[in-house]
mmCIF file of C-alpha atoms in Angstrom:
data_model
loop_
_atom_site.group_PDB
_atom_site.id
_atom_site.type_symbol
_atom_site.label_atom_id
_atom_site.label_comp_id
_atom_site.label_asym_id
_atom_site.label_seq_id
_atom_site.Cartn_x
_atom_site.Cartn_y
_atom_site.Cartn_z
ATOM 1 C CA UNK V 1 124.815 110.588 79.239
ATOM 2 C CA UNK V 2 121.122 111.151 79.922
ATOM 3 C CA UNK V 3 120.299 112.614 83.326
ATOM 4 C CA UNK V 4 117.577 114.077 85.515
ATOM 5 C CA UNK V 5 118.263 116.981 87.849
ATOM 6 C CA UNK V 6 116.146 116.810 91.022
ATOM 7 C CA UNK V 7 115.991 118.494 94.392
ATOM 8 C CA UNK V 8 114.606 117.902 97.859
ATOM 9 C CA UNK V 9 114.100 121.273 99.561
ATOM 10 C CA UNK V 10 116.865 122.744 97.409
ATOM 11 C CA UNK V 11 119.364 119.977 98.169
ATOM 12 C CA UNK V 12 120.054 119.147 94.501
ATOM 13 C CA UNK V 13 121.246 116.022 92.744
ATOM 14 C CA UNK V 14 122.006 114.696 89.287
ATOM 15 C CA UNK V 15 120.496 111.232 88.832
ATOM 16 C CA UNK V 16 121.822 108.755 86.267
ATOM 17 C CA UNK V 17 120.649 105.252 85.440
ATOM 18 C CA UNK V 18 123.656 102.936 85.519
ATOM 19 C CA UNK V 19 121.999 99.543 85.860
ATOM 20 C CA UNK V 20 124.380 98.274 83.148
ATOM 21 C CA UNK V 21 127.359 99.488 85.247
ATOM 22 C CA UNK V 22 128.842 101.475 82.353
ATOM 23 C CA UNK V 23 130.263 104.055 84.766
ATOM 24 C CA UNK V 24 131.505 101.661 87.453
ATOM 25 C CA UNK V 25 134.857 102.815 88.816
ATOM 26 C CA UNK V 26 134.423 106.308 87.346
ATOM 27 C CA UNK V 27 131.873 107.582 89.883
ATOM 28 C CA UNK V 28 134.159 110.073 91.604
ATOM 29 C CA UNK V 29 135.372 111.650 88.362
ATOM 30 C CA UNK V 30 131.834 111.819 86.956
ATOM 31 C CA UNK V 31 130.482 113.446 90.119
ATOM 32 C CA UNK V 32 133.072 116.223 89.979
ATOM 33 C CA UNK V 33 132.196 116.910 86.337
ATOM 34 C CA UNK V 34 128.419 116.781 86.704
ATOM 35 C CA UNK V 35 128.238 118.758 89.975
ATOM 36 C CA UNK V 36 130.369 121.670 88.775
ATOM 37 C CA UNK V 37 127.978 124.635 88.684
ATOM 38 C CA UNK V 38 129.929 126.419 85.932
ATOM 39 C CA UNK V 39 131.196 123.702 83.594
ATOM 40 C CA UNK V 40 128.726 120.918 84.418
ATOM 41 C CA UNK V 41 125.100 120.632 85.491
ATOM 42 C CA UNK V 42 125.519 121.675 89.116
ATOM 43 C CA UNK V 43 124.547 119.740 92.209
ATOM 44 C CA UNK V 44 125.365 118.789 95.778
ATOM 45 C CA UNK V 45 125.962 115.237 94.601
ATOM 46 C CA UNK V 46 125.001 112.515 92.144
ATOM 47 C CA UNK V 47 122.669 109.557 92.682
ATOM 48 C CA UNK V 48 123.380 106.425 90.670
ATOM 49 C CA UNK V 49 120.718 103.800 89.954
ATOM 50 C CA UNK V 50 122.059 100.256 90.145
ATOM 51 C CA UNK V 51 120.527 96.799 90.474
ATOM 52 C CA UNK V 52 120.432 95.261 93.939
ATOM 53 C CA UNK V 53 120.674 91.708 95.210
ATOM 54 C CA UNK V 54 119.094 92.538 98.595
ATOM 55 C CA UNK V 55 116.407 95.115 97.696
ATOM 56 C CA UNK V 56 114.337 96.249 94.726
ATOM 57 C CA UNK V 57 116.936 98.806 93.654
ATOM 58 C CA UNK V 58 120.253 100.259 94.804
ATOM 59 C CA UNK V 59 121.179 103.925 95.311
ATOM 60 C CA UNK V 60 124.852 104.947 95.149
ATOM 61 C CA UNK V 61 125.611 108.460 96.439
ATOM 62 C CA UNK V 62 128.687 110.485 95.473
ATOM 63 C CA UNK V 63 129.228 113.977 96.911
ATOM 64 C CA UNK V 64 130.157 116.936 94.716
ATOM 65 C CA UNK V 65 133.823 116.595 95.749
ATOM 66 C CA UNK V 66 133.889 112.987 94.520
ATOM 67 C CA UNK V 67 133.689 111.353 97.949
ATOM 68 C CA UNK V 68 131.297 108.506 98.711
ATOM 69 C CA UNK V 69 128.322 108.945 101.063
ATOM 70 C CA UNK V 70 126.491 106.003 102.585
ATOM 71 C CA UNK V 71 123.150 107.788 103.008
ATOM 72 C CA UNK V 72 121.330 111.000 102.048
ATOM 73 C CA UNK V 73 117.821 111.797 103.252
ATOM 74 C CA UNK V 74 116.859 114.356 100.613
ATOM 75 C CA UNK V 75 118.581 112.303 97.938
ATOM 76 C CA UNK V 76 116.705 109.099 98.678
ATOM 77 C CA UNK V 77 113.346 110.891 98.359
ATOM 78 C CA UNK V 78 114.366 112.113 94.898
ATOM 79 C CA UNK V 79 115.702 108.668 94.049
ATOM 80 C CA UNK V 80 112.400 107.013 95.046
ATOM 81 C CA UNK V 81 110.419 109.367 92.809
ATOM 82 C CA UNK V 82 112.854 108.802 89.938
ATOM 83 C CA UNK V 83 112.638 104.998 89.965
ATOM 84 C CA UNK V 84 108.827 105.175 90.263
ATOM 85 C CA UNK V 85 108.390 107.747 87.467
ATOM 86 C CA UNK V 86 110.648 105.739 85.158
ATOM 87 C CA UNK V 87 108.889 102.420 85.934
ATOM 88 C CA UNK V 88 112.077 100.897 87.279
ATOM 89 C CA UNK V 89 110.168 99.920 90.431
ATOM 90 C CA UNK V 90 106.369 99.728 90.458
ATOM 91 C CA UNK V 91 105.596 98.961 94.115
ATOM 92 C CA UNK V 92 104.820 101.256 97.026
ATOM 93 C CA UNK V 93 106.635 101.266 99.417
ATOM 94 C CA UNK V 94 109.974 100.819 97.682
ATOM 95 C CA UNK V 95 112.864 98.985 99.299
ATOM 96 C CA UNK V 96 116.111 100.794 98.433
ATOM 97 C CA UNK V 97 119.592 99.499 99.137
ATOM 98 C CA UNK V 98 121.957 102.181 100.472
ATOM 99 C CA UNK V 99 125.372 102.153 102.108
ATOM 100 C CA UNK V 100 123.479 102.326 105.392
ATOM 101 C CA UNK V 101 121.324 99.281 104.691
ATOM 102 C CA UNK V 102 117.908 98.859 103.079
ATOM 103 C CA UNK V 103 115.513 101.801 103.526
ATOM 104 C CA UNK V 104 111.745 101.850 102.987
ATOM 105 C CA UNK V 105 110.366 104.712 100.887
ATOM 106 C CA UNK V 106 106.625 105.424 101.144
ATOM 107 C CA UNK V 107 105.244 107.432 98.195
ATOM 108 C CA UNK V 108 102.483 110.022 98.739
ATOM 109 C CA UNK V 109 100.525 110.387 95.509
ATOM 110 C CA UNK V 110 98.399 113.276 94.218
ATOM 111 C CA UNK V 111 96.683 112.893 90.828
ATOM 112 C CA UNK V 112 98.847 109.822 90.147
ATOM 113 C CA UNK V 113 102.052 111.815 90.730
ATOM 114 C CA UNK V 114 104.561 111.478 93.564
ATOM 115 C CA UNK V 115 104.365 114.712 95.558
ATOM 116 C CA UNK V 116 106.011 113.711 98.838
ATOM 117 C CA UNK V 117 108.001 110.764 100.118
ATOM 118 C CA UNK V 118 108.377 109.370 103.634
ATOM 119 C CA UNK V 119 111.587 107.521 104.429
ATOM 120 C CA UNK V 120 112.215 105.250 107.378
ATOM 121 C CA UNK V 121 115.735 106.486 108.094
ATOM 122 C CA UNK V 122 116.447 103.772 110.656
ATOM 123 C CA UNK V 123 117.808 104.420 114.138
ATOM 124 C CA UNK V 124 120.714 106.611 115.222
ATOM 125 C CA UNK V 125 123.844 105.370 116.949
ATOM 126 C CA UNK V 126 125.749 107.335 119.579
ATOM 127 C CA UNK V 127 128.505 104.719 119.709
ATOM 128 C CA UNK V 128 131.840 106.467 119.129
ATOM 129 C CA UNK V 129 133.292 103.569 117.130
ATOM 130 C CA UNK V 130 130.320 103.668 114.757
ATOM 131 C CA UNK V 131 130.451 107.439 114.137
ATOM 132 C CA UNK V 132 133.579 107.193 114.180
ATOM 133 C CA UNK V 133 134.963 109.519 116.866
ATOM 134 C CA UNK V 134 138.131 109.467 118.944
ATOM 135 C CA UNK V 135 136.433 108.983 122.299
ATOM 136 C CA UNK V 136 134.856 106.326 124.493
ATOM 137 C CA UNK V 137 131.791 108.070 125.936
ATOM 138 C CA UNK V 138 128.775 109.337 124.000
ATOM 139 C CA UNK V 139 129.147 112.844 122.625
ATOM 140 C CA UNK V 140 126.094 114.529 124.117
ATOM 141 C CA UNK V 141 126.231 118.246 124.923
ATOM 142 C CA UNK V 142 130.036 117.990 125.026
ATOM 143 C CA UNK V 143 131.977 121.254 125.226
ATOM 144 C CA UNK V 144 134.810 121.806 122.763
ATOM 145 C CA UNK V 145 136.923 124.859 121.954
ATOM 146 C CA UNK V 146 137.862 125.629 118.386
ATOM 147 C CA UNK V 147 139.322 128.785 116.836
ATOM 148 C CA UNK V 148 138.788 130.670 120.085
ATOM 149 C CA UNK V 149 135.094 129.781 120.355
ATOM 150 C CA UNK V 150 133.306 127.268 122.554
ATOM 151 C CA UNK V 151 130.652 124.923 121.199
ATOM 152 C CA UNK V 152 128.420 122.387 122.939
ATOM 153 C CA UNK V 153 128.173 119.493 120.497
ATOM 154 C CA UNK V 154 126.047 116.366 120.223
ATOM 155 C CA UNK V 155 127.192 113.794 117.652
ATOM 156 C CA UNK V 156 125.657 110.611 116.269
ATOM 157 C CA UNK V 157 125.656 108.320 113.259
ATOM 158 C CA UNK V 158 122.468 108.726 111.228
ATOM 159 C CA UNK V 159 123.649 106.833 108.176
ATOM 160 C CA UNK V 160 126.495 109.361 108.126
ATOM 161 C CA UNK V 161 128.073 111.230 111.068
ATOM 162 C CA UNK V 162 126.270 114.362 112.234
ATOM 163 C CA UNK V 163 127.192 116.944 114.848
ATOM 164 C CA UNK V 164 124.502 119.271 116.222
ATOM 165 C CA UNK V 165 125.070 122.634 117.892
ATOM 166 C CA UNK V 166 122.135 124.447 119.504
ATOM 167 C CA UNK V 167 121.716 128.194 119.694
ATOM 168 C CA UNK V 168 120.389 131.203 117.800
ATOM 169 C CA UNK V 169 121.114 130.734 114.072
ATOM 170 C CA UNK V 170 122.029 134.413 113.766
ATOM 171 C CA UNK V 171 124.929 133.791 116.148
ATOM 172 C CA UNK V 172 126.576 131.305 113.762
ATOM 173 C CA UNK V 173 128.331 131.693 110.444
ATOM 174 C CA UNK V 174 127.617 128.571 108.393
ATOM 175 C CA UNK V 175 131.292 128.552 107.353
ATOM 176 C CA UNK V 176 132.211 127.668 110.942
ATOM 177 C CA UNK V 177 131.083 124.216 109.894
ATOM 178 C CA UNK V 178 134.206 123.645 107.801
ATOM 179 C CA UNK V 179 136.392 123.761 110.928
ATOM 180 C CA UNK V 180 134.112 121.544 113.009
ATOM 181 C CA UNK V 181 133.866 119.081 110.087
ATOM 182 C CA UNK V 182 137.604 118.424 110.337
ATOM 183 C CA UNK V 183 137.940 118.693 114.124
ATOM 184 C CA UNK V 184 140.457 116.201 115.544
ATOM 185 C CA UNK V 185 137.687 114.327 117.360
ATOM 186 C CA UNK V 186 136.369 113.061 113.995
ATOM 187 C CA UNK V 187 138.945 111.042 112.000
ATOM 188 C CA UNK V 188 136.651 110.794 108.975
ATOM 189 C CA UNK V 189 135.038 114.202 109.407
ATOM 190 C CA UNK V 190 131.462 115.057 110.371
ATOM 191 C CA UNK V 191 128.463 116.898 108.985
ATOM 192 C CA UNK V 192 127.602 119.967 111.078
ATOM 193 C CA UNK V 193 124.103 121.234 111.928
ATOM 194 C CA UNK V 194 123.377 124.556 113.616
ATOM 195 C CA UNK V 195 119.965 124.235 115.255
ATOM 196 C CA UNK V 196 117.628 126.802 116.792
ATOM 197 C CA UNK V 197 114.703 125.664 118.957
ATOM 198 C CA UNK V 198 111.482 127.540 118.102
ATOM 199 C CA UNK V 199 109.159 125.536 120.352
ATOM 200 C CA UNK V 200 108.437 121.903 121.316
ATOM 201 C CA UNK V 201 107.208 121.139 117.802
ATOM 202 C CA UNK V 202 109.429 123.272 115.572
ATOM 203 C CA UNK V 203 113.134 123.870 114.962
ATOM 204 C CA UNK V 204 115.287 125.739 112.445
ATOM 205 C CA UNK V 205 118.414 124.128 110.991
ATOM 206 C CA UNK V 206 121.324 125.146 108.774
ATOM 207 C CA UNK V 207 123.760 122.448 107.660
ATOM 208 C CA UNK V 208 127.363 122.273 106.559
ATOM 209 C CA UNK V 209 127.714 118.945 104.745
ATOM 210 C CA UNK V 210 130.910 116.929 104.738
ATOM 211 C CA UNK V 211 132.081 116.782 101.142
ATOM 212 C CA UNK V 212 129.595 119.371 99.846
ATOM 213 C CA UNK V 213 129.773 122.461 102.077
ATOM 214 C CA UNK V 214 126.750 124.600 102.945
ATOM 215 C CA UNK V 215 123.524 123.199 101.475
ATOM 216 C CA UNK V 216 119.915 124.374 101.472
ATOM 217 C CA UNK V 217 118.784 121.155 103.157
ATOM 218 C CA UNK V 218 120.126 117.898 104.593
ATOM 219 C CA UNK V 219 117.687 115.110 105.391
ATOM 220 C CA UNK V 220 119.983 113.073 107.623
ATOM 221 C CA UNK V 221 121.027 116.297 109.342
ATOM 222 C CA UNK V 222 117.432 117.331 109.958
ATOM 223 C CA UNK V 223 116.667 113.927 111.479
ATOM 224 C CA UNK V 224 119.802 114.098 113.625
ATOM 225 C CA UNK V 225 118.848 117.573 114.847
ATOM 226 C CA UNK V 226 115.414 116.347 115.918
ATOM 227 C CA UNK V 227 116.931 113.318 117.657
ATOM 228 C CA UNK V 228 119.408 115.507 119.535
ATOM 229 C CA UNK V 229 116.735 118.065 120.455
ATOM 230 C CA UNK V 230 114.460 115.313 121.735
ATOM 231 C CA UNK V 231 117.282 113.626 123.662
ATOM 232 C CA UNK V 232 118.104 116.895 125.429
ATOM 233 C CA UNK V 233 114.424 117.569 126.234
ATOM 234 C CA UNK V 234 113.984 120.543 123.882
ATOM 235 C CA UNK V 235 111.269 119.024 121.688
ATOM 236 C CA UNK V 236 108.741 116.215 121.437
ATOM 237 C CA UNK V 237 108.983 113.261 119.036
ATOM 238 C CA UNK V 238 107.171 114.907 116.099
ATOM 239 C CA UNK V 239 108.882 118.047 114.834
ATOM 240 C CA UNK V 240 108.579 120.386 111.868
ATOM 241 C CA UNK V 241 112.053 121.305 110.633
ATOM 242 C CA UNK V 242 112.500 124.644 108.853
ATOM 243 C CA UNK V 243 115.534 124.864 106.594
ATOM 244 C CA UNK V 244 116.747 127.383 103.980
ATOM 245 C CA UNK V 245 115.186 125.251 101.220
ATOM 246 C CA UNK V 246 111.771 124.691 102.832
ATOM 247 C CA UNK V 247 110.538 122.368 105.560
ATOM 248 C CA UNK V 248 110.381 118.698 106.516
ATOM 249 C CA UNK V 249 108.428 116.659 109.036
ATOM 250 C CA UNK V 250 110.449 114.306 111.239
ATOM 251 C CA UNK V 251 108.892 111.802 113.626
ATOM 252 C CA UNK V 252 110.705 109.513 116.057
ATOM 253 C CA UNK V 253 109.048 106.098 116.399
ATOM 254 C CA UNK V 254 110.022 102.795 118.005
ATOM 255 C CA UNK V 255 110.965 101.251 114.649
ATOM 256 C CA UNK V 256 112.934 104.208 113.317
ATOM 257 C CA UNK V 257 113.032 107.888 112.486
ATOM 258 C CA UNK V 258 110.577 108.858 109.739
ATOM 259 C CA UNK V 259 111.186 111.857 107.507
ATOM 260 C CA UNK V 260 108.564 113.289 105.106
ATOM 261 C CA UNK V 261 109.283 115.902 102.463
ATOM 262 C CA UNK V 262 109.041 116.840 98.775
ATOM 263 C CA UNK V 263 110.950 115.472 95.782
ATOM 264 C CA UNK V 264 110.937 117.666 92.682
ATOM 265 C CA UNK V 265 112.234 117.415 89.133
ATOM 266 C CA UNK V 266 114.224 120.491 88.097
ATOM 267 C CA UNK V 267 114.990 119.487 84.493
ATOM 268 C CA UNK V 268 116.112 116.627 82.244
ATOM 269 C CA UNK V 269 118.836 116.521 79.644
ATOM 270 C CA UNK V 270 121.802 114.863 77.992
ATOM 271 C CA UNK V 271 125.464 115.678 78.587
ATOM 272 C CA UNK V 272 128.658 114.820 76.714
ATOM 273 C CA UNK V 273 131.420 113.713 79.089
#
């Protein structure tokens, strides 16, 4: 199997071209093998290239634990660069089919190379049935108690479910995310973002990802954090997000939430599986 290892702000992925559907039905098993950091390549997930009937190309996302993800913000930037570099798609912007619908990827070129990518991530939903969450009202600044500690949470669907908790990052252990991920309010689990407000135009975020654990970056989580911060009046609609793996720019517009960040190739290779 030929592959490319890529990362967006340290959120790393193994990308494989499966337009012939040779690995169909084996995605979960393959992801566990490839993402193992000792016996495989290592990654937070795999991105599979497939043909699409509704867009120019399709991206299938499998987390490192073998579970399916409908959307990944850092992953789709890497995916867009991959399909451009390999001449699979030759237009800019690129329309990419995901489990969360078709997303537009705008490529920023320098010396004929893709350096950054902007993704229209779509719009969030606070509807509990969409998230899904066991409640009727929106989860906005809702107080919960878990393991003897109180949290004020805001939860939405941004392609995948995300829960945001505001405070000083030094006051949180990222591993607290594993308990919130499986909190009884969320029947299918939730991603968890700890967010610190720096000023109206800047925030810091650390993310515990459902199905992957602590990661250096999470694009959908960064967008969700900006949306929540804006909704609660902490920030404006254009925010620089600082994360362990670097930084992203997120802007809220009428037609969606736009995220801009890097997409880098780590290495290429071939693996026997």
